[in-house]
Amino acid sequence: MFKTVLFPIDQSRETREAADVVTNIVKKYSSRLVLLSVVEEPPKDAPDAASADPMVSPEVVAKLLESAQSLFSGQGIPSEILERQGKPAFTICDVADEIGADLIIMGCRGLGLTEEGADDSVTTRVINLSPCPVLIVP
């Protein structure tokens, strides 16, 4: 049913909590697991954004992906890792389309909750743009 599962990750608590659901689904359906993390482009008007937002650092994102891959590997789940640069919601949906994902699993609120509130969260945008079903873990 879910041949390919895309799990976009960031450093949020919600992502860590969603990992258990990912593990259960991937094991149940013997799915291919693709871990994705998006390096966000720092705002042009805020050159110090890298210190405020760790997701703009390619090094931090690479370590995050390696750590997640180790976590799943320790549970007997092979995974592929992808690191992309761009706007998280659009990049997640583009990658889902590119890899032929059957399901995207993500936390209900990652680090991408904007000042405008939940309506502009990465999660909400992914739900609206996704080429496949999205499972949101509260």
CSV table of N, CA and C in Angstrom, one decimal, residues 7 9 11 14 18 20 32 36 42 46 48 59 62 64 66 70 78 81-82 85 121-123 127-128 135-136 138:
chain,number,residue,atom,x,y,z
A,7,PHE,N,9.8,11.0,4.8
A,7,PHE,CA,9.7,11.5,6.2
A,7,PHE,C,10.6,12.8,6.2
A,9,ILE,N,12.4,15.8,7.9
A,9,ILE,CA,12.8,16.0,9.3
A,9,ILE,C,13.4,17.3,9.6
A,11,GLN,N,14.6,19.7,13.5
A,11,GLN,CA,15.1,19.4,14.9
A,11,GLN,C,13.9,19.5,15.9
A,14,GLU,N,8.2,17.4,17.5
A,14,GLU,CA,7.2,16.8,16.8
A,14,GLU,C,7.8,15.8,15.8
A,18,ALA,N,7.1,11.7,15.7
A,18,ALA,CA,6.6,11.1,14.5
A,18,ALA,C,7.4,9.9,14.1
A,20,ASP,N,8.3,7.3,15.6
A,20,ASP,CA,7.7,6.0,16.0
A,20,ASP,C,6.6,5.6,15.1
A,32,ARG,N,9.9,1.5,1.4
A,32,ARG,CA,11.1,2.2,1.2
A,32,ARG,C,11.0,3.5,1.9
A,36,LEU,N,14.2,13.2,4.4
A,36,LEU,CA,14.5,14.5,3.7
A,36,LEU,C,14.7,15.6,4.8
A,42,PRO,N,18.7,31.5,4.1
A,42,PRO,CA,18.5,32.6,5.1
A,42,PRO,C,17.9,33.8,4.4
A,46,ALA,N,18.5,39.4,6.8
A,46,ALA,CA,19.0,38.9,8.1
A,46,ALA,C,20.2,38.0,7.9
A,48,ASP,N,22.5,37.2,9.9
A,48,ASP,CA,22.8,36.4,11.1
A,48,ASP,C,21.8,35.3,11.3
A,59,GLU,N,25.7,21.9,7.5
A,59,GLU,CA,26.4,21.0,8.4
A,59,GLU,C,25.5,20.4,9.4
A,62,ALA,N,23.1,18.0,7.7
A,62,ALA,CA,23.7,16.8,7.4
A,62,ALA,C,23.8,15.9,8.6
A,64,LEU,N,21.9,16.0,11.2
A,64,LEU,CA,20.6,15.6,11.6
A,64,LEU,C,20.1,14.4,10.8
A,66,GLU,N,22.1,12.1,9.2
A,66,GLU,CA,22.9,11.0,9.6
A,66,GLU,C,22.4,10.4,10.9
A,70,SER,N,20.8,6.6,11.4
A,70,SER,CA,21.3,5.7,12.4
A,70,SER,C,20.2,5.2,13.3
A,78,PRO,N,16.3,0.1,6.7
A,78,PRO,CA,17.2,0.9,5.8
A,78,PRO,C,16.5,2.2,5.3
A,81,ILE,N,18.8,9.1,2.4
A,81,ILE,CA,18.8,10.4,2.9
A,81,ILE,C,18.9,11.4,1.7
A,82,LEU,N,18.1,12.5,1.8
A,82,LEU,CA,18.2,13.5,0.8
A,82,LEU,C,18.3,14.9,1.5
A,85,GLN,N,17.9,22.2,-0.7
A,85,GLN,CA,17.9,23.6,-0.3
A,85,GLN,C,16.6,24.3,-0.9
A,121,SER,N,2.0,27.4,8.4
A,121,SER,CA,3.0,26.5,8.8
A,121,SER,C,3.4,25.6,7.6
A,122,VAL,N,4.5,25.0,7.7
A,122,VAL,CA,5.0,24.1,6.7
A,122,VAL,C,4.0,23.0,6.5
A,123,THR,N,3.6,22.4,7.6
A,123,THR,CA,2.6,21.3,7.6
A,123,THR,C,1.4,21.6,6.8
A,127,ILE,N,0.2,19.9,3.3
A,127,ILE,CA,-1.2,19.3,3.1
A,127,ILE,C,-1.9,19.8,1.8
A,128,ASN,N,-1.7,21.1,1.6
A,128,ASN,CA,-2.4,21.7,0.5
A,128,ASN,C,-1.7,21.5,-0.8
A,135,LEU,N,0.2,12.0,6.3
A,135,LEU,CA,-0.1,11.6,7.6
A,135,LEU,C,0.5,12.6,8.6
A,136,ILE,N,-0.3,13.3,9.4
A,136,ILE,CA,0.2,14.3,10.3
A,136,ILE,C,0.1,13.6,11.7
A,138,PRO,N,0.3,14.1,15.6
A,138,PRO,CA,0.1,15.2,16.6
A,138,PRO,C,1.2,15.2,17.7
